[in-house]
Amino acid sequence: MTVTRRLFLQRTTATLASGPLTTSAFAQGAAPLDYPTRNIRSLCNFGPGSGADIVVRFYSDRLSKLAGQPVIVDNRPGAAGNIATQIAATAKPDGYTIMITPGNATLASAPHLFNEIAFDPIKSFEPVARLSRLPFVVIVKPDSPVRSIAELTALLKAKGAKARYGTSTNTATVTAELYRQMAGLEIERINYNAVADALRGLLADEFDFAAYDATWVAGMAKNNRVRPLAVTSSTRVQAFPDVPTMAESGFPQFDLTPWWGVVVPTGTPKPIVEKLSGWFDQITRSQDAKDFLGTFATEPWPGGPDDLRKLIASELDAWGRYIALAKIEKQ
């Protein structure tokens, strides 16, 4: 056999051997090495200016810097966050649609609050990263005579069937209903499409109190738009050092600490999920993120896809218990 023929056969054999491997890689949905090559859509479950919007825009901006492509925030408020979640669940699984979300409100509690939702919190998504956790805050309007949970409870009892609270998110509803149940109150619920609408309702005396995420409340309180009465976490938070917990305010069993995570549609190639997860981990562990999140009463809580997968499963069960305790009927 000549040297030329031997080299030809070696090259042919190598090419044939590599062919099935290359085909297999594409069959498994391998991510292109240059991902991303265009804009990434970052879905936000709530409206512009909300606490969720602030967090989503922070992470989207930092992700854009790492990915080298614009990350465009797409606000899709409505149905207590379910509209954006449904869009995320049915988006093309190519890594160009992500959802940075308060997962307790949009994933863990939704199946327990609504008779029909067009997504499955576990089957519809690939977990990407765990980000942070933060409390909710019970608030009243800034010129209210109420300055504590005890005073709010007394006011609501005095008003009887005329007492009301406002809400536009699942977690806000659960927080208010748990308080109502624990305090033995009769309160009417007023639903709003967005937090901005609820704020206008609060200032217009359409209801007596609300409960919203600490990120949004911190900004509103700083500008004297709302008055915080208590936080829902088991300990006080940096952004509200003088604001007691619900436990300190007479409800020792009250402890709700919502959390944030990132998901993409099921079927997104694993290399893309891993790439995104690494970027989000880098962002969350940065001093930049710690400073930003601390300002808004939020604690960094980094974790990878497996951490988030386990969290979603456990929180589905936990929020089922919370909602049952609060005796919230499905809508």
C-alpha atoms as a PDB file:
ATOM      1  CA  MET A   1       0.000   0.000   0.000  1.00  0.00           C
ATOM      2  CA  THR A   2       1.427   3.363  -0.955  1.00  0.00           C
ATOM      3  CA  VAL A   3       1.883   6.142   1.565  1.00  0.00           C
ATOM      4  CA  THR A   4      -0.652   8.269  -0.352  1.00  0.00           C
ATOM      5  CA  ARG A   5      -3.333   5.545  -0.251  1.00  0.00           C
ATOM      6  CA  ARG A   6      -2.698   4.875   3.434  1.00  0.00           C
ATOM      7  CA  LEU A   7      -3.129   8.580   4.299  1.00  0.00           C
ATOM      8  CA  PHE A   8      -6.361   8.688   2.224  1.00  0.00           C
ATOM      9  CA  LEU A   9      -7.818   5.711   4.093  1.00  0.00           C
ATOM     10  CA  GLN A  10      -6.851   7.180   7.491  1.00  0.00           C
ATOM     11  CA  ARG A  11      -8.530  10.482   6.686  1.00  0.00           C
ATOM     12  CA  THR A  12     -11.647   8.741   5.317  1.00  0.00           C
ATOM     13  CA  THR A  13     -11.934   6.577   8.435  1.00  0.00           C
ATOM     14  CA  ALA A  14     -11.549   9.604  10.705  1.00  0.00           C
ATOM     15  CA  THR A  15     -14.214  11.492   8.759  1.00  0.00           C
ATOM     16  CA  LEU A  16     -16.673   8.610   8.944  1.00  0.00           C
ATOM     17  CA  ALA A  17     -16.022   8.161  12.654  1.00  0.00           C
ATOM     18  CA  SER A  18     -16.628  11.821  13.388  1.00  0.00           C
ATOM     19  CA  GLY A  19     -19.827  11.968  11.311  1.00  0.00           C
ATOM     20  CA  PRO A  20     -22.166  10.207  13.773  1.00  0.00           C
ATOM     21  CA  LEU A  21     -20.757  12.236  16.663  1.00  0.00           C
ATOM     22  CA  THR A  22     -21.458  15.508  14.878  1.00  0.00           C
ATOM     23  CA  THR A  23     -24.947  14.333  13.896  1.00  0.00           C
ATOM     24  CA  SER A  24     -25.618  13.227  17.470  1.00  0.00           C
ATOM     25  CA  ALA A  25     -24.522  16.576  18.830  1.00  0.00           C
ATOM     26  CA  PHE A  26     -26.981  18.413  16.588  1.00  0.00           C
ATOM     27  CA  ALA A  27     -29.715  15.887  17.395  1.00  0.00           C
ATOM     28  CA  GLN A  28     -29.296  16.635  21.090  1.00  0.00           C
ATOM     29  CA  GLY A  29     -29.792  20.336  20.417  1.00  0.00           C
ATOM     30  CA  ALA A  30     -26.231  21.463  21.056  1.00  0.00           C
ATOM     31  CA  ALA A  31     -25.897  25.209  21.496  1.00  0.00           C
ATOM     32  CA  PRO A  32     -24.010  27.200  18.874  1.00  0.00           C
ATOM     33  CA  LEU A  33     -20.616  28.172  20.214  1.00  0.00           C
ATOM     34  CA  ASP A  34     -21.279  31.840  19.430  1.00  0.00           C
ATOM     35  CA  TYR A  35     -24.580  32.098  21.413  1.00  0.00           C
ATOM     36  CA  PRO A  36     -25.984  34.689  21.674  1.00  0.00           C
ATOM     37  CA  THR A  37     -25.830  36.324  18.257  1.00  0.00           C
ATOM     38  CA  ARG A  38     -28.811  38.667  18.643  1.00  0.00           C
ATOM     39  CA  ASN A  39     -31.098  40.365  21.162  1.00  0.00           C
ATOM     40  CA  ILE A  40     -32.390  38.365  24.135  1.00  0.00           C
ATOM     41  CA  ARG A  41     -35.959  39.037  25.309  1.00  0.00           C
ATOM     42  CA  SER A  42     -36.248  39.298  29.101  1.00  0.00           C
ATOM     43  CA  LEU A  43     -39.871  38.871  30.169  1.00  0.00           C
ATOM     44  CA  CYS A  44     -41.130  40.758  33.218  1.00  0.00           C
ATOM     45  CA  ASN A  45     -44.380  39.593  34.839  1.00  0.00           C
ATOM     46  CA  PHE A  46     -45.265  43.044  36.161  1.00  0.00           C
ATOM     47  CA  GLY A  47     -45.488  46.615  34.899  1.00  0.00           C
ATOM     48  CA  PRO A  48     -42.821  49.298  34.455  1.00  0.00           C
ATOM     49  CA  GLY A  49     -41.810  50.916  37.728  1.00  0.00           C
ATOM     50  CA  SER A  50     -42.835  47.948  39.879  1.00  0.00           C
ATOM     51  CA  GLY A  51     -40.377  46.281  42.251  1.00  0.00           C
ATOM     52  CA  ALA A  52     -40.173  43.327  39.876  1.00  0.00           C
ATOM     53  CA  ASP A  53     -39.387  45.638  36.969  1.00  0.00           C
ATOM     54  CA  ILE A  54     -36.482  47.194  38.897  1.00  0.00           C
ATOM     55  CA  VAL A  55     -34.914  43.804  39.593  1.00  0.00           C
ATOM     56  CA  VAL A  56     -35.466  42.495  36.050  1.00  0.00           C
ATOM     57  CA  ARG A  57     -33.875  45.593  34.527  1.00  0.00           C
ATOM     58  CA  PHE A  58     -30.823  45.352  36.800  1.00  0.00           C
ATOM     59  CA  TYR A  59     -30.137  41.724  35.892  1.00  0.00           C
ATOM     60  CA  SER A  60     -30.943  42.281  32.215  1.00  0.00           C
ATOM     61  CA  ASP A  61     -28.477  45.152  32.007  1.00  0.00           C
ATOM     62  CA  ARG A  62     -25.685  43.121  33.642  1.00  0.00           C
ATOM     63  CA  LEU A  63     -26.476  40.072  31.496  1.00  0.00           C
ATOM     64  CA  SER A  64     -26.211  42.219  28.374  1.00  0.00           C
ATOM     65  CA  LYS A  65     -22.692  43.233  29.347  1.00  0.00           C
ATOM     66  CA  LEU A  66     -21.607  39.606  29.833  1.00  0.00           C
ATOM     67  CA  ALA A  67     -23.404  38.202  26.798  1.00  0.00           C
ATOM     68  CA  GLY A  68     -22.309  40.964  24.444  1.00  0.00           C
ATOM     69  CA  GLN A  69     -25.838  41.407  23.090  1.00  0.00           C
ATOM     70  CA  PRO A  70     -28.773  43.669  24.077  1.00  0.00           C
ATOM     71  CA  VAL A  71     -31.149  42.141  26.616  1.00  0.00           C
ATOM     72  CA  ILE A  72     -34.522  43.809  26.057  1.00  0.00           C
ATOM     73  CA  VAL A  73     -37.019  43.912  28.936  1.00  0.00           C
ATOM     74  CA  ASP A  74     -40.536  43.029  27.798  1.00  0.00           C
ATOM     75  CA  ASN A  75     -43.133  43.965  30.434  1.00  0.00           C
ATOM     76  CA  ARG A  76     -46.244  41.786  30.191  1.00  0.00           C
ATOM     77  CA  PRO A  77     -48.313  42.544  33.319  1.00  0.00           C
ATOM     78  CA  GLY A  78     -51.705  41.104  34.098  1.00  0.00           C
ATOM     79  CA  ALA A  79     -53.445  38.095  35.652  1.00  0.00           C
ATOM     80  CA  ALA A  80     -51.202  38.331  38.718  1.00  0.00           C
ATOM     81  CA  GLY A  81     -48.124  37.617  36.601  1.00  0.00           C
ATOM     82  CA  ASN A  82     -49.561  34.677  34.679  1.00  0.00           C
ATOM     83  CA  ILE A  83     -49.553  36.384  31.265  1.00  0.00           C
ATOM     84  CA  ALA A  84     -45.757  36.702  31.075  1.00  0.00           C
ATOM     85  CA  THR A  85     -45.322  33.213  32.521  1.00  0.00           C
ATOM     86  CA  GLN A  86     -47.522  31.726  29.794  1.00  0.00           C
ATOM     87  CA  ILE A  87     -45.558  33.597  27.113  1.00  0.00           C
ATOM     88  CA  ALA A  88     -42.299  32.247  28.543  1.00  0.00           C
ATOM     89  CA  ALA A  89     -43.657  28.706  28.662  1.00  0.00           C
ATOM     90  CA  THR A  90     -44.670  28.732  24.987  1.00  0.00           C
ATOM     91  CA  ALA A  91     -41.691  30.663  23.576  1.00  0.00           C
ATOM     92  CA  LYS A  92     -39.230  29.031  21.202  1.00  0.00           C
ATOM     93  CA  PRO A  93     -36.672  27.122  23.341  1.00  0.00           C
ATOM     94  CA  ASP A  94     -33.590  28.675  21.767  1.00  0.00           C
ATOM     95  CA  GLY A  95     -32.183  30.785  24.603  1.00  0.00           C
ATOM     96  CA  TYR A  96     -33.524  34.059  23.229  1.00  0.00           C
ATOM     97  CA  THR A  97     -36.455  34.298  25.660  1.00  0.00           C
ATOM     98  CA  ILE A  98     -35.741  34.252  29.395  1.00  0.00           C
ATOM     99  CA  MET A  99     -37.876  35.040  32.432  1.00  0.00           C
ATOM    100  CA  ILE A 100     -36.299  36.635  35.503  1.00  0.00           C
ATOM    101  CA  THR A 101     -39.103  36.206  37.989  1.00  0.00           C
ATOM    102  CA  PRO A 102     -40.320  36.280  41.592  1.00  0.00           C
ATOM    103  CA  GLY A 103     -40.876  32.537  41.413  1.00  0.00           C
ATOM    104  CA  ASN A 104     -43.044  32.148  44.483  1.00  0.00           C
ATOM    105  CA  ALA A 105     -45.638  34.444  42.877  1.00  0.00           C
ATOM    106  CA  THR A 106     -45.392  33.256  39.282  1.00  0.00           C
ATOM    107  CA  LEU A 107     -44.532  29.557  39.625  1.00  0.00           C
ATOM    108  CA  ALA A 108     -45.129  28.194  43.139  1.00  0.00           C
ATOM    109  CA  SER A 109     -48.463  29.802  44.014  1.00  0.00           C
ATOM    110  CA  ALA A 110     -50.230  30.121  40.640  1.00  0.00           C
ATOM    111  CA  PRO A 111     -51.487  26.493  40.443  1.00  0.00           C
ATOM    112  CA  HIS A 112     -53.080  26.890  43.876  1.00  0.00           C
ATOM    113  CA  LEU A 113     -54.741  30.236  43.076  1.00  0.00           C
ATOM    114  CA  PHE A 114     -56.179  29.705  39.592  1.00  0.00           C
ATOM    115  CA  ASN A 115     -58.440  26.993  38.201  1.00  0.00           C
ATOM    116  CA  GLU A 116     -56.865  27.247  34.764  1.00  0.00           C
ATOM    117  CA  ILE A 117     -53.293  28.189  33.893  1.00  0.00           C
ATOM    118  CA  ALA A 118     -51.650  27.502  30.548  1.00  0.00           C
ATOM    119  CA  PHE A 119     -48.346  26.277  31.943  1.00  0.00           C
ATOM    120  CA  ASP A 120     -46.886  23.759  34.373  1.00  0.00           C
ATOM    121  CA  PRO A 121     -44.408  25.268  36.877  1.00  0.00           C
ATOM    122  CA  ILE A 122     -42.101  22.254  36.534  1.00  0.00           C
ATOM    123  CA  LYS A 123     -42.759  20.716  33.103  1.00  0.00           C
ATOM    124  CA  SER A 124     -42.916  23.977  31.137  1.00  0.00           C
ATOM    125  CA  PHE A 125     -39.526  25.355  32.157  1.00  0.00           C
ATOM    126  CA  GLU A 126     -35.812  24.641  32.384  1.00  0.00           C
ATOM    127  CA  PRO A 127     -34.428  26.122  35.648  1.00  0.00           C
ATOM    128  CA  VAL A 128     -31.425  28.385  35.029  1.00  0.00           C
ATOM    129  CA  ALA A 129     -30.410  30.080  38.283  1.00  0.00           C
ATOM    130  CA  ARG A 130     -31.561  31.004  41.760  1.00  0.00           C
ATOM    131  CA  LEU A 131     -30.968  34.702  42.445  1.00  0.00           C
ATOM    132  CA  SER A 132     -32.238  36.201  45.692  1.00  0.00           C
ATOM    133  CA  ARG A 133     -34.905  36.327  48.376  1.00  0.00           C
ATOM    134  CA  LEU A 134     -36.777  39.263  49.880  1.00  0.00           C
ATOM    135  CA  PRO A 135     -39.680  40.000  52.197  1.00  0.00           C
ATOM    136  CA  PHE A 136     -42.969  41.676  51.449  1.00  0.00           C
ATOM    137  CA  VAL A 137     -44.010  44.760  53.407  1.00  0.00           C
ATOM    138  CA  VAL A 138     -47.442  45.660  54.775  1.00  0.00           C
ATOM    139  CA  ILE A 139     -48.138  49.293  53.885  1.00  0.00           C
ATOM    140  CA  VAL A 140     -50.695  52.074  54.322  1.00  0.00           C
ATOM    141  CA  LYS A 141     -50.873  55.488  52.682  1.00  0.00           C
ATOM    142  CA  PRO A 142     -48.343  58.028  54.025  1.00  0.00           C
ATOM    143  CA  ASP A 143     -50.859  60.285  55.780  1.00  0.00           C
ATOM    144  CA  SER A 144     -52.745  57.445  57.432  1.00  0.00           C
ATOM    145  CA  PRO A 145     -53.215  57.703  61.200  1.00  0.00           C
ATOM    146  CA  VAL A 146     -52.171  54.029  61.391  1.00  0.00           C
ATOM    147  CA  ARG A 147     -48.538  53.542  62.447  1.00  0.00           C
ATOM    148  CA  SER A 148     -48.399  49.877  63.480  1.00  0.00           C
ATOM    149  CA  ILE A 149     -49.953  46.491  62.725  1.00  0.00           C
ATOM    150  CA  ALA A 150     -51.795  46.683  66.052  1.00  0.00           C
ATOM    151  CA  GLU A 151     -53.379  49.978  65.026  1.00  0.00           C
ATOM    152  CA  LEU A 152     -54.210  48.606  61.570  1.00  0.00           C
ATOM    153  CA  THR A 153     -55.887  45.572  63.123  1.00  0.00           C
ATOM    154  CA  ALA A 154     -57.960  47.810  65.406  1.00  0.00           C
ATOM    155  CA  LEU A 155     -59.004  49.989  62.452  1.00  0.00           C
ATOM    156  CA  LEU A 156     -60.014  47.018  60.310  1.00  0.00           C
ATOM    157  CA  LYS A 157     -62.032  45.470  63.124  1.00  0.00           C
ATOM    158  CA  ALA A 158     -63.821  48.765  63.664  1.00  0.00           C
ATOM    159  CA  LYS A 159     -64.688  49.035  59.961  1.00  0.00           C
ATOM    160  CA  GLY A 160     -66.035  45.482  59.860  1.00  0.00           C
ATOM    161  CA  ALA A 161     -67.408  44.493  56.446  1.00  0.00           C
ATOM    162  CA  LYS A 162     -66.247  47.826  54.986  1.00  0.00           C
ATOM    163  CA  ALA A 163     -62.564  46.954  55.501  1.00  0.00           C
ATOM    164  CA  ARG A 164     -60.617  46.430  52.255  1.00  0.00           C
ATOM    165  CA  TYR A 165     -57.157  45.607  50.973  1.00  0.00           C
ATOM    166  CA  GLY A 166     -55.687  46.049  47.483  1.00  0.00           C
ATOM    167  CA  THR A 167     -53.624  43.566  45.499  1.00  0.00           C
ATOM    168  CA  SER A 168     -52.188  42.918  42.040  1.00  0.00           C
ATOM    169  CA  THR A 169     -49.891  39.936  42.677  1.00  0.00           C
ATOM    170  CA  ASN A 170     -50.289  36.415  44.026  1.00  0.00           C
ATOM    171  CA  THR A 171     -47.863  36.971  46.906  1.00  0.00           C
ATOM    172  CA  ALA A 172     -49.574  40.225  47.878  1.00  0.00           C
ATOM    173  CA  THR A 173     -52.858  38.326  48.079  1.00  0.00           C
ATOM    174  CA  VAL A 174     -51.390  35.491  50.147  1.00  0.00           C
ATOM    175  CA  THR A 175     -49.714  37.951  52.537  1.00  0.00           C
ATOM    176  CA  ALA A 176     -52.913  39.930  53.109  1.00  0.00           C
ATOM    177  CA  GLU A 177     -55.064  36.809  53.441  1.00  0.00           C
ATOM    178  CA  LEU A 178     -52.713  35.199  55.961  1.00  0.00           C
ATOM    179  CA  TYR A 179     -52.846  38.386  58.041  1.00  0.00           C
ATOM    180  CA  ARG A 180     -56.641  38.466  57.728  1.00  0.00           C
ATOM    181  CA  GLN A 181     -56.958  34.853  58.822  1.00  0.00           C
ATOM    182  CA  MET A 182     -54.502  35.134  61.726  1.00  0.00           C
ATOM    183  CA  ALA A 183     -56.088  38.351  62.979  1.00  0.00           C
ATOM    184  CA  GLY A 184     -59.631  37.024  62.610  1.00  0.00           C
ATOM    185  CA  LEU A 185     -60.702  39.842  60.304  1.00  0.00           C
ATOM    186  CA  GLU A 186     -63.397  40.278  57.676  1.00  0.00           C
ATOM    187  CA  ILE A 187     -61.808  42.116  54.728  1.00  0.00           C
ATOM    188  CA  GLU A 188     -62.862  42.594  51.118  1.00  0.00           C
ATOM    189  CA  ARG A 189     -60.213  42.091  48.416  1.00  0.00           C
ATOM    190  CA  ILE A 190     -59.859  44.693  45.638  1.00  0.00           C
ATOM    191  CA  ASN A 191     -57.935  43.401  42.598  1.00  0.00           C
ATOM    192  CA  TYR A 192     -55.820  45.633  40.347  1.00  0.00           C
ATOM    193  CA  ASN A 193     -53.987  44.823  37.117  1.00  0.00           C
ATOM    194  CA  ALA A 194     -50.708  46.505  38.114  1.00  0.00           C
ATOM    195  CA  VAL A 195     -48.954  47.866  41.169  1.00  0.00           C
ATOM    196  CA  ALA A 196     -49.234  51.435  39.828  1.00  0.00           C
ATOM    197  CA  ASP A 197     -53.011  51.059  39.733  1.00  0.00           C
ATOM    198  CA  ALA A 198     -53.008  49.711  43.284  1.00  0.00           C
ATOM    199  CA  LEU A 199     -50.921  52.668  44.470  1.00  0.00           C
ATOM    200  CA  ARG A 200     -53.429  55.094  42.975  1.00  0.00           C
ATOM    201  CA  GLY A 201     -56.185  53.152  44.717  1.00  0.00           C
ATOM    202  CA  LEU A 202     -54.379  53.322  48.049  1.00  0.00           C
ATOM    203  CA  LEU A 203     -53.839  57.079  47.802  1.00  0.00           C
ATOM    204  CA  ALA A 204     -57.477  57.542  46.756  1.00  0.00           C
ATOM    205  CA  ASP A 205     -58.737  55.658  49.846  1.00  0.00           C
ATOM    206  CA  GLU A 206     -60.203  52.827  47.787  1.00  0.00           C
ATOM    207  CA  PHE A 207     -58.803  50.379  50.367  1.00  0.00           C
ATOM    208  CA  ASP A 208     -57.073  50.404  53.732  1.00  0.00           C
ATOM    209  CA  PHE A 209     -53.773  48.559  53.268  1.00  0.00           C
ATOM    210  CA  ALA A 210     -51.702  46.456  50.898  1.00  0.00           C
ATOM    211  CA  ALA A 211     -48.621  44.227  50.953  1.00  0.00           C
ATOM    212  CA  TYR A 212     -45.929  44.607  48.301  1.00  0.00           C
ATOM    213  CA  ASP A 213     -42.353  43.535  47.714  1.00  0.00           C
ATOM    214  CA  ALA A 214     -39.646  45.350  49.635  1.00  0.00           C
ATOM    215  CA  THR A 215     -37.904  46.498  46.436  1.00  0.00           C
ATOM    216  CA  TRP A 216     -40.879  48.570  45.335  1.00  0.00           C
ATOM    217  CA  VAL A 217     -41.810  49.700  48.857  1.00  0.00           C
ATOM    218  CA  ALA A 218     -38.268  50.956  49.554  1.00  0.00           C
ATOM    219  CA  GLY A 219     -38.468  53.396  46.655  1.00  0.00           C
ATOM    220  CA  MET A 220     -41.993  54.496  47.474  1.00  0.00           C
ATOM    221  CA  ALA A 221     -41.239  54.964  51.183  1.00  0.00           C
ATOM    222  CA  LYS A 222     -38.129  56.999  50.376  1.00  0.00           C
ATOM    223  CA  ASN A 223     -40.334  59.389  48.384  1.00  0.00           C
ATOM    224  CA  ASN A 224     -43.039  59.397  51.104  1.00  0.00           C
ATOM    225  CA  ARG A 225     -45.573  57.681  48.840  1.00  0.00           C
ATOM    226  CA  VAL A 226     -46.344  54.864  51.306  1.00  0.00           C
ATOM    227  CA  ARG A 227     -45.789  54.068  54.993  1.00  0.00           C
ATOM    228  CA  PRO A 228     -44.336  50.611  55.820  1.00  0.00           C
ATOM    229  CA  LEU A 229     -45.768  48.913  58.924  1.00  0.00           C
ATOM    230  CA  ALA A 230     -44.121  45.466  59.024  1.00  0.00           C
ATOM    231  CA  VAL A 231     -42.013  43.066  56.957  1.00  0.00           C
ATOM    232  CA  THR A 232     -43.064  39.472  56.348  1.00  0.00           C
ATOM    233  CA  SER A 233     -39.658  37.816  56.864  1.00  0.00           C
ATOM    234  CA  SER A 234     -38.537  36.295  60.165  1.00  0.00           C
ATOM    235  CA  THR A 235     -35.912  39.030  60.701  1.00  0.00           C
ATOM    236  CA  ARG A 236     -35.741  42.759  60.042  1.00  0.00           C
ATOM    237  CA  VAL A 237     -34.092  43.935  56.829  1.00  0.00           C
ATOM    238  CA  GLN A 238     -31.390  46.485  56.063  1.00  0.00           C
ATOM    239  CA  ALA A 239     -33.618  48.763  53.994  1.00  0.00           C
ATOM    240  CA  PHE A 240     -36.147  49.138  56.882  1.00  0.00           C
ATOM    241  CA  PRO A 241     -34.129  48.860  60.109  1.00  0.00           C
ATOM    242  CA  ASP A 242     -36.909  50.490  62.172  1.00  0.00           C
ATOM    243  CA  VAL A 243     -39.750  48.470  60.675  1.00  0.00           C
ATOM    244  CA  PRO A 244     -40.682  45.399  62.790  1.00  0.00           C
ATOM    245  CA  THR A 245     -41.493  41.947  61.457  1.00  0.00           C
ATOM    246  CA  MET A 246     -45.016  40.572  61.482  1.00  0.00           C
ATOM    247  CA  ALA A 247     -43.804  38.166  64.160  1.00  0.00           C
ATOM    248  CA  GLU A 248     -42.725  41.104  66.327  1.00  0.00           C
ATOM    249  CA  SER A 249     -46.088  42.731  65.623  1.00  0.00           C
ATOM    250  CA  GLY A 250     -48.135  40.030  67.316  1.00  0.00           C
ATOM    251  CA  PHE A 251     -48.135  37.170  64.769  1.00  0.00           C
ATOM    252  CA  PRO A 252     -45.282  34.823  65.791  1.00  0.00           C
ATOM    253  CA  GLN A 253     -46.082  32.213  63.106  1.00  0.00           C
ATOM    254  CA  PHE A 254     -45.931  34.720  60.271  1.00  0.00           C
ATOM    255  CA  ASP A 255     -42.887  34.152  58.024  1.00  0.00           C
ATOM    256  CA  LEU A 256     -43.045  34.646  54.259  1.00  0.00           C
ATOM    257  CA  THR A 257     -39.822  35.205  52.324  1.00  0.00           C
ATOM    258  CA  PRO A 258     -40.391  35.247  48.560  1.00  0.00           C
ATOM    259  CA  TRP A 259     -37.541  34.425  46.151  1.00  0.00           C
ATOM    260  CA  TRP A 260     -36.271  35.141  42.643  1.00  0.00           C
ATOM    261  CA  GLY A 261     -35.026  32.855  39.891  1.00  0.00           C
ATOM    262  CA  VAL A 262     -34.457  32.581  36.139  1.00  0.00           C
ATOM    263  CA  VAL A 263     -36.172  30.074  33.834  1.00  0.00           C
ATOM    264  CA  VAL A 264     -36.292  29.385  30.096  1.00  0.00           C
ATOM    265  CA  PRO A 265     -38.728  27.261  28.065  1.00  0.00           C
ATOM    266  CA  THR A 266     -38.420  23.490  28.322  1.00  0.00           C
ATOM    267  CA  GLY A 267     -36.282  22.113  25.513  1.00  0.00           C
ATOM    268  CA  THR A 268     -33.714  24.905  25.613  1.00  0.00           C
ATOM    269  CA  PRO A 269     -30.357  23.213  24.850  1.00  0.00           C
ATOM    270  CA  LYS A 270     -28.373  22.342  27.958  1.00  0.00           C
ATOM    271  CA  PRO A 271     -25.226  24.233  26.811  1.00  0.00           C
ATOM    272  CA  ILE A 272     -27.280  27.435  26.564  1.00  0.00           C
ATOM    273  CA  VAL A 273     -28.826  26.849  30.003  1.00  0.00           C
ATOM    274  CA  GLU A 274     -25.356  26.295  31.466  1.00  0.00           C
ATOM    275  CA  LYS A 275     -23.989  29.408  29.777  1.00  0.00           C
ATOM    276  CA  LEU A 276     -26.832  31.552  31.107  1.00  0.00           C
ATOM    277  CA  SER A 277     -26.530  29.975  34.551  1.00  0.00           C
ATOM    278  CA  GLY A 278     -22.847  30.847  34.722  1.00  0.00           C
ATOM    279  CA  TRP A 279     -23.509  34.445  33.780  1.00  0.00           C
ATOM    280  CA  PHE A 280     -26.295  34.860  36.328  1.00  0.00           C
ATOM    281  CA  ASP A 281     -24.148  33.283  39.034  1.00  0.00           C
ATOM    282  CA  GLN A 282     -21.372  35.738  38.208  1.00  0.00           C
ATOM    283  CA  ILE A 283     -23.806  38.657  38.443  1.00  0.00           C
ATOM    284  CA  THR A 284     -25.391  37.548  41.734  1.00  0.00           C
ATOM    285  CA  ARG A 285     -22.019  36.973  43.430  1.00  0.00           C
ATOM    286  CA  SER A 286     -20.683  40.394  42.378  1.00  0.00           C
ATOM    287  CA  GLN A 287     -20.331  43.278  44.807  1.00  0.00           C
ATOM    288  CA  ASP A 288     -22.409  45.311  42.368  1.00  0.00           C
ATOM    289  CA  ALA A 289     -25.372  42.973  42.871  1.00  0.00           C
ATOM    290  CA  LYS A 290     -24.896  42.799  46.639  1.00  0.00           C
ATOM    291  CA  ASP A 291     -24.979  46.605  46.841  1.00  0.00           C
ATOM    292  CA  PHE A 292     -28.006  46.873  44.557  1.00  0.00           C
ATOM    293  CA  LEU A 293     -30.004  44.112  46.212  1.00  0.00           C
ATOM    294  CA  GLY A 294     -29.141  45.360  49.713  1.00  0.00           C
ATOM    295  CA  THR A 295     -30.508  48.784  48.860  1.00  0.00           C
ATOM    296  CA  PHE A 296     -33.832  47.166  48.072  1.00  0.00           C
ATOM    297  CA  ALA A 297     -34.049  44.877  51.076  1.00  0.00           C
ATOM    298  CA  THR A 298     -33.068  41.840  49.023  1.00  0.00           C
ATOM    299  CA  GLU A 299     -30.518  39.165  49.967  1.00  0.00           C
ATOM    300  CA  PRO A 300     -28.379  37.502  47.247  1.00  0.00           C
ATOM    301  CA  TRP A 301     -29.071  33.769  47.112  1.00  0.00           C
ATOM    302  CA  PRO A 302     -27.044  32.280  44.256  1.00  0.00           C
ATOM    303  CA  GLY A 303     -27.711  28.763  43.024  1.00  0.00           C
ATOM    304  CA  GLY A 304     -27.602  26.723  39.830  1.00  0.00           C
ATOM    305  CA  PRO A 305     -30.239  24.832  37.823  1.00  0.00           C
ATOM    306  CA  ASP A 306     -30.465  21.927  40.287  1.00  0.00           C
ATOM    307  CA  ASP A 307     -30.878  24.314  43.250  1.00  0.00           C
ATOM    308  CA  LEU A 308     -33.720  26.116  41.500  1.00  0.00           C
ATOM    309  CA  ARG A 309     -35.363  22.870  40.388  1.00  0.00           C
ATOM    310  CA  LYS A 310     -35.490  21.615  43.997  1.00  0.00           C
ATOM    311  CA  LEU A 311     -36.692  25.023  45.227  1.00  0.00           C
ATOM    312  CA  ILE A 312     -39.608  25.172  42.768  1.00  0.00           C
ATOM    313  CA  ALA A 313     -40.728  21.662  43.768  1.00  0.00           C
ATOM    314  CA  SER A 314     -40.560  22.370  47.514  1.00  0.00           C
ATOM    315  CA  GLU A 315     -42.189  25.794  47.203  1.00  0.00           C
ATOM    316  CA  LEU A 316     -45.088  24.389  45.208  1.00  0.00           C
ATOM    317  CA  ASP A 317     -45.931  22.322  48.264  1.00  0.00           C
ATOM    318  CA  ALA A 318     -45.265  25.133  50.745  1.00  0.00           C
ATOM    319  CA  TRP A 319     -47.388  27.699  48.923  1.00  0.00           C
ATOM    320  CA  GLY A 320     -50.182  25.188  48.674  1.00  0.00           C
ATOM    321  CA  ARG A 321     -50.184  25.092  52.480  1.00  0.00           C
ATOM    322  CA  TYR A 322     -49.989  28.899  52.781  1.00  0.00           C
ATOM    323  CA  ILE A 323     -52.924  29.378  50.460  1.00  0.00           C
ATOM    324  CA  ALA A 324     -54.955  26.706  52.199  1.00  0.00           C
ATOM    325  CA  LEU A 325     -54.199  28.330  55.551  1.00  0.00           C
ATOM    326  CA  ALA A 326     -55.313  31.683  54.204  1.00  0.00           C
ATOM    327  CA  LYS A 327     -58.487  30.017  52.848  1.00  0.00           C
ATOM    328  CA  ILE A 328     -58.087  31.605  49.425  1.00  0.00           C
ATOM    329  CA  GLU A 329     -60.528  30.210  46.858  1.00  0.00           C
ATOM    330  CA  LYS A 330     -59.277  29.520  43.351  1.00  0.00           C
ATOM    331  CA  GLN A 331     -60.296  32.065  40.736  1.00  0.00           C
END
